[in-house]
Coordinates of C-alpha atoms in Angstrom, one line a residue:
Chain A
M56 CA 0.0 0.0 0.0
T57 CA 2.6 2.5 1.1
K58 CA 5.0 1.2 -1.6
T59 CA 2.3 1.8 -4.2
T60 CA 1.7 5.3 -2.9
F61 CA 5.4 6.0 -3.0
N62 CA 5.7 4.6 -6.6
I63 CA 2.8 6.7 -7.8
A64 CA 4.3 9.8 -6.2
W65 CA 7.7 9.6 -7.8
Q66 CA 6.4 8.5 -11.1
V67 CA 3.9 11.4 -11.2
L68 CA 6.9 13.6 -10.4
L69 CA 8.7 12.1 -13.4
L70 CA 5.7 12.7 -15.6
W71 CA 5.6 16.3 -14.3
L72 CA 9.3 16.8 -15.2
V73 CA 8.5 15.6 -18.8
F74 CA 5.6 18.0 -18.8
R75 CA 7.9 20.9 -17.7
L76 CA 10.4 19.9 -20.4
G77 CA 7.7 20.0 -23.0
T78 CA 6.6 23.5 -21.8
F79 CA 10.2 24.7 -21.8
L80 CA 11.0 23.4 -25.3
V81 CA 7.8 24.9 -26.8
A82 CA 8.8 28.3 -25.3
L83 CA 12.4 28.0 -26.4
L84 CA 11.5 27.1 -30.0
H85 CA 8.4 29.4 -30.2
L86 CA 6.2 26.5 -31.3
S87 CA 2.5 27.0 -31.6
L88 CA 1.9 23.7 -29.8
P89 CA 0.7 23.3 -26.2
G90 CA 3.4 22.3 -23.8
N91 CA 1.5 19.3 -22.5
V92 CA 1.1 17.9 -26.1
A93 CA 4.9 18.4 -26.6
G94 CA 5.4 16.6 -23.2
M95 CA 3.2 13.7 -24.4
L96 CA 5.1 13.4 -27.7
I97 CA 8.4 13.4 -25.8
M98 CA 7.1 10.7 -23.4
F99 CA 6.0 8.6 -26.4
A100 CA 9.4 9.0 -28.0
L101 CA 11.2 8.0 -24.8
L102 CA 9.0 4.9 -24.6
A103 CA 9.1 4.0 -28.3
S104 CA 12.9 4.4 -28.4
G105 CA 13.4 2.2 -25.3
A106 CA 15.1 5.0 -23.4
V107 CA 12.4 4.7 -20.8
K108 CA 10.8 1.4 -19.8
P109 CA 7.0 1.6 -19.5
S110 CA 7.2 0.1 -16.0
L111 CA 9.0 3.2 -14.9
V112 CA 5.8 5.4 -15.4
E113 CA 3.1 2.8 -15.5
E114 CA 1.8 3.1 -11.9
G115 CA 1.9 6.9 -11.7
G116 CA 0.5 7.3 -15.3
G117 CA -2.1 4.7 -14.8
F118 CA -3.3 6.5 -11.6
L119 CA -3.6 9.8 -13.4
L120 CA -5.4 8.3 -16.4
K121 CA -7.8 6.4 -14.1
H122 CA -8.8 9.7 -12.5
F123 CA -8.5 11.8 -15.6
A124 CA -12.2 12.9 -15.3
F125 CA -11.5 14.4 -11.9
F126 CA -9.4 17.3 -13.4
F127 CA -12.3 18.4 -15.6
I128 CA -14.6 19.0 -12.7
P129 CA -12.9 22.1 -11.2
I130 CA -12.5 23.5 -14.7
S131 CA -16.1 23.1 -15.7
V132 CA -17.3 24.7 -12.4
G133 CA -16.0 27.8 -14.3
L134 CA -19.3 27.4 -16.3
M135 CA -21.0 29.3 -13.4
T136 CA -19.6 32.6 -14.8
F137 CA -21.4 32.0 -18.1
G138 CA -25.0 32.1 -16.9
D139 CA -26.0 35.1 -19.0
L140 CA -24.4 33.6 -22.2
M141 CA -26.2 30.3 -21.7
R142 CA -29.5 32.1 -21.4
Q143 CA -28.7 34.2 -24.5
S144 CA -27.1 31.6 -26.8
G145 CA -27.7 28.3 -25.0
A146 CA -30.0 26.9 -27.7
A147 CA -27.7 27.9 -30.6
L148 CA -24.6 26.5 -28.8
L149 CA -26.4 23.2 -28.1
F150 CA -27.4 22.9 -31.8
V151 CA -23.8 23.7 -33.0
L152 CA -22.3 21.2 -30.5
T153 CA -24.8 18.4 -31.5
V154 CA -24.5 18.8 -35.2
S155 CA -20.7 19.0 -35.2
A156 CA -20.4 15.9 -32.9
L157 CA -22.7 13.8 -35.2
V158 CA -20.8 14.9 -38.3
G159 CA -17.4 14.2 -36.7
V160 CA -18.4 10.7 -35.5
A161 CA -19.9 9.9 -38.9
A162 CA -16.8 11.2 -40.8
T163 CA -14.3 9.3 -38.6
G164 CA -16.3 6.1 -38.6
I165 CA -17.0 5.9 -42.3
S166 CA -13.4 6.9 -43.4
V167 CA -11.8 4.3 -41.1
K168 CA -14.3 1.7 -42.3
L169 CA -13.5 2.4 -46.0
L170 CA -9.7 2.7 -45.6
Q171 CA -9.5 -0.4 -43.3
G172 CA -11.3 -2.4 -45.9
S173 CA -9.2 -1.3 -48.9
S174 CA -5.8 -1.6 -47.2
S175 CA -4.5 -4.2 -44.8
R176 CA -6.8 -6.7 -43.2
Chain B
M22 CA -9.9 31.8 6.5
S23 CA -9.5 31.6 2.7
L24 CA -7.1 28.7 3.2
L25 CA -9.8 26.9 5.2
L26 CA -12.3 27.7 2.5
S27 CA -10.0 26.4 -0.3
V28 CA -9.4 23.2 1.7
S29 CA -13.1 22.7 2.2
L30 CA -13.8 23.3 -1.5
I31 CA -11.2 20.8 -2.5
L32 CA -12.7 18.2 -0.1
L33 CA -16.2 19.0 -1.5
T34 CA -14.9 18.5 -5.1
L35 CA -13.2 15.2 -4.2
A36 CA -16.3 14.0 -2.4
A37 CA -18.5 14.9 -5.4
Y38 CA -16.1 13.1 -7.8
L39 CA -15.9 9.9 -5.7
A40 CA -19.7 9.8 -5.2
T41 CA -20.6 10.5 -8.8
R42 CA -17.9 8.0 -10.0
R43 CA -19.5 5.3 -8.0
I44 CA -23.0 6.1 -9.3
F45 CA -21.6 6.0 -12.9
L46 CA -19.8 2.8 -12.4
A47 CA -22.9 1.2 -11.0
Y48 CA -25.3 2.2 -13.8
R49 CA -23.0 3.1 -16.7
H50 CA -25.5 5.5 -18.2
P51 CA -24.1 8.3 -20.3
L52 CA -26.4 10.8 -18.6
L53 CA -24.8 9.9 -15.2
N54 CA -21.5 11.4 -16.4
P55 CA -19.4 12.1 -13.3
V56 CA -18.0 15.4 -14.6
F57 CA -21.5 16.6 -15.4
L58 CA -23.1 15.5 -12.2
S59 CA -20.3 16.9 -10.0
T60 CA -20.2 20.2 -11.8
V61 CA -23.9 20.7 -11.4
T62 CA -23.8 19.8 -7.7
I63 CA -20.8 22.0 -6.9
I64 CA -22.3 25.0 -8.8
A65 CA -25.6 24.6 -7.1
L66 CA -24.0 24.4 -3.6
L67 CA -21.8 27.5 -4.4
K68 CA -24.8 29.5 -5.6
L69 CA -26.9 28.4 -2.6
T70 CA -24.2 29.4 -0.1
G71 CA -23.4 32.7 -1.9
Y72 CA -19.9 31.8 -2.9
T73 CA -18.6 33.0 -6.3
W74 CA -16.2 31.6 -8.9
G75 CA -13.5 33.9 -7.4
D76 CA -13.9 32.0 -4.1
Y77 CA -13.5 28.7 -5.9
Q78 CA -10.6 29.6 -8.2
P79 CA -7.7 29.1 -5.7
A80 CA -8.9 25.6 -5.0
K81 CA -9.2 25.0 -8.8
E82 CA -5.6 26.0 -9.3
V83 CA -4.5 23.4 -6.7
M84 CA -6.7 20.6 -8.2
T85 CA -5.6 21.1 -11.8
F86 CA -1.9 21.1 -10.9
L87 CA -1.5 17.5 -12.1
L88 CA -3.3 18.0 -15.4
G89 CA -0.1 18.5 -17.2
P90 CA 1.5 15.2 -16.1
A91 CA -1.8 13.5 -16.7
T92 CA -1.8 14.6 -20.3
V93 CA 1.8 13.4 -20.6
A94 CA 0.6 10.0 -19.3
L95 CA -1.6 9.7 -22.5
A96 CA 1.6 8.5 -24.1
L97 CA 1.2 5.2 -22.4
P98 CA -2.0 3.9 -24.2
L99 CA -0.4 5.3 -27.4
Y100 CA 2.7 3.2 -26.7
H101 CA 0.8 0.0 -25.7
N102 CA -1.2 0.1 -29.0
R103 CA 1.7 0.9 -31.3
L104 CA 1.6 -2.4 -33.1
L105 CA -2.1 -2.3 -34.0
L106 CA -1.5 1.3 -34.9
R107 CA 1.4 0.7 -37.2
R108 CA -0.6 -2.0 -39.0
H109 CA -3.5 0.3 -39.7
A110 CA -1.6 3.6 -39.7
P111 CA -3.1 5.0 -42.9
A112 CA -6.7 4.3 -41.8
V113 CA -6.1 5.5 -38.3
L114 CA -4.4 8.7 -39.3
A115 CA -6.8 9.6 -42.1
G116 CA -9.8 8.8 -40.0
V117 CA -8.7 10.9 -37.0
A118 CA -7.7 13.8 -39.3
A119 CA -11.0 13.6 -41.2
G120 CA -13.0 13.5 -38.0
S121 CA -11.1 16.3 -36.3
L122 CA -11.4 18.5 -39.4
T123 CA -15.1 17.9 -40.1
T124 CA -16.2 18.3 -36.5
M125 CA -14.3 21.6 -36.3
T126 CA -15.5 22.8 -39.6
A127 CA -19.1 21.9 -38.8
A128 CA -19.0 23.8 -35.5
L129 CA -17.4 26.9 -37.1
V130 CA -19.8 26.9 -40.1
A131 CA -22.9 26.3 -38.0
G132 CA -21.7 28.9 -35.5
R133 CA -21.2 31.4 -38.2
L134 CA -24.6 30.7 -39.7
L135 CA -26.2 31.3 -36.3
S136 CA -24.1 34.5 -36.0
L137 CA -22.1 33.6 -32.9
N138 CA -19.3 36.1 -32.2
D139 CA -15.6 35.5 -32.8
T140 CA -14.8 34.7 -29.2
L141 CA -17.4 32.0 -29.2
L142 CA -16.2 30.6 -32.5
L143 CA -12.6 30.5 -31.3
S144 CA -13.7 28.8 -28.1
L145 CA -15.7 26.2 -30.1
G146 CA -12.9 25.3 -32.5
P147 CA -10.9 23.0 -30.2
K148 CA -13.9 21.5 -28.4
S149 CA -13.4 17.9 -29.6
V150 CA -10.0 17.7 -27.9
T151 CA -9.5 16.7 -24.3
V152 CA -9.8 19.5 -21.8
P153 CA -6.2 20.3 -20.9
I154 CA -5.1 20.5 -24.5
A155 CA -8.3 22.2 -25.7
V156 CA -7.8 24.9 -23.1
E157 CA -4.3 25.5 -24.3
I158 CA -5.3 25.6 -28.0
S159 CA -8.1 28.0 -27.1
R160 CA -5.7 30.3 -25.3
L161 CA -3.2 30.2 -28.1
C162 CA -5.9 31.2 -30.6
G163 CA -7.6 33.8 -28.6
G164 CA -10.6 31.9 -27.2
E165 CA -11.9 31.8 -23.6
A166 CA -10.5 28.9 -21.7
P167 CA -13.4 28.3 -19.3
L168 CA -15.9 28.5 -22.3
T169 CA -13.8 25.9 -24.2
A170 CA -13.7 23.7 -21.2
A171 CA -17.5 23.8 -21.0
F172 CA -17.9 23.0 -24.7
V173 CA -15.5 20.1 -24.4
V174 CA -17.5 18.7 -21.5
A175 CA -20.7 19.1 -23.4
T176 CA -19.2 17.6 -26.6
G177 CA -18.0 14.6 -24.5
M178 CA -21.5 14.0 -23.2
L179 CA -23.3 14.6 -26.6
G180 CA -20.8 12.3 -28.5
S181 CA -21.1 9.6 -25.8
I182 CA -24.9 9.6 -25.9
L183 CA -25.5 10.0 -29.6
G184 CA -22.2 8.5 -31.1
P185 CA -22.8 4.8 -30.6
G186 CA -26.3 4.9 -32.1
T187 CA -25.1 7.0 -35.1
L188 CA -22.3 4.5 -35.8
T189 CA -24.7 1.6 -35.7
L190 CA -27.1 3.4 -38.0
L191 CA -24.2 3.9 -40.5
K192 CA -23.3 0.2 -40.2
V193 CA -19.8 1.0 -38.7
K194 CA -19.3 -2.3 -36.8
H195 CA -15.6 -2.8 -36.4
P196 CA -14.4 -2.0 -32.8
M197 CA -11.4 -0.1 -34.2
A198 CA -13.5 2.2 -36.3
R199 CA -16.1 2.7 -33.5
G200 CA -13.4 3.5 -30.9
L201 CA -11.6 5.9 -33.2
A202 CA -14.8 7.8 -34.0
L203 CA -15.8 8.1 -30.4
G204 CA -12.3 9.1 -29.2
T205 CA -11.8 11.6 -32.0
V206 CA -15.0 13.6 -31.3
S207 CA -15.6 12.9 -27.6
H208 CA -12.1 12.5 -26.2
G209 CA -12.0 10.9 -22.7
Q210 CA -15.7 10.6 -22.3
G211 CA -16.0 8.9 -25.7
T212 CA -13.1 6.7 -24.8
A213 CA -14.9 5.6 -21.7
V214 CA -18.0 4.6 -23.7
A215 CA -15.8 2.8 -26.3
L216 CA -14.1 0.9 -23.4
M217 CA -17.6 -0.4 -22.4
E218 CA -18.1 -1.8 -25.9
S219 CA -14.8 -3.7 -26.1
E220 CA -11.2 -3.4 -25.1
T221 CA -10.0 -2.8 -28.6
A222 CA -12.6 0.0 -29.1
G223 CA -11.4 1.5 -25.8
A224 CA -7.7 1.4 -26.7
M225 CA -8.5 3.0 -30.0
G226 CA -10.5 5.7 -28.3
G227 CA -7.5 6.6 -26.2
V228 CA -5.3 6.6 -29.3
A229 CA -7.8 8.7 -31.2
M230 CA -8.0 11.2 -28.3
A231 CA -4.2 11.6 -28.3
L232 CA -3.9 11.9 -32.1
A233 CA -6.8 14.3 -32.4
A234 CA -5.2 16.4 -29.8
V235 CA -1.9 16.6 -31.7
F236 CA -3.6 17.1 -35.0
T237 CA -5.9 19.9 -33.8
A238 CA -3.1 21.6 -31.8
L239 CA -1.1 21.7 -35.0
I240 CA -3.7 23.0 -37.4
A241 CA -6.1 25.1 -35.2
P242 CA -3.9 28.3 -35.1
Y243 CA -4.0 28.4 -38.9
Y244 CA -7.5 27.0 -39.5
L245 CA -9.7 28.8 -37.0
P246 CA -9.0 32.3 -38.2
L247 CA -10.4 31.4 -41.7
F248 CA -13.9 31.4 -40.1
L249 CA -13.8 34.6 -38.2
H250 CA -15.6 37.8 -39.1

């Protein structure tokens, strides 16, 4: 139990360092890419190249991914400042979000289905 | 006093999350989405007790501190599925790119037609990407981060509820295609629904979520301005 907690803690710290490295490189190179995406790509490169073994970040990473939804809660509480906007444009926004979600799901699903059939099987 | 308040608000958020997570895991209904239920509960409690977003914000900063490393951790599902990915690379890449581009275009075109203002359009653009990345893209492009976060959450819910039925209607049966579609449009929440369909669909959802994030982050700064007034 305590060993697991300890592992999670230092592995999260390791992931945090990769995140900071991503943020730092994006600022240094003036990339229009979020620092966290850069961090994710760096982490993937480290894993794919074999420089970092997955077991080194598996426990901490698994813990963060399992509770990924938690982080969205405090952010979406920020919705409370948009009461007026929702009263004004709520219906229009709901329409826009619904239509674009349906179109996106259909486009992805159909194109994967077609390409998957025509290429490798 | 404000420290005590922040600690209380963090505990409240944790309690709301753990309770709604249990409810969701017990019934697995898309409408019982933990993010949605917790948010509604917390806003209602804050409103009832007369607290504002300003009171909640310090607690929010503490709680979202690990969002960066959590996003970095998305490299893990990407790594674990690298073989399946390599085998179907063209279909996966084209599918995620097509989905990201169409969902973004549809939102911007529909938003323009309904005469939404530029701030709203910029905030809508990255809404199919997982929150931490969508918020960063929105900031880079000149949108409102909290608005984008709200749109992301709403998109996650809408896609999770309407997505599986739409795919069935279109006769998209393969778990890979279904997972990719749900993850591309509805990020983490879509991935959760895909995971309930099958393990392959779930893994592909995670992959799609990561790829859609990278793709959208790369093109949004150039693509979104084309739709502004």
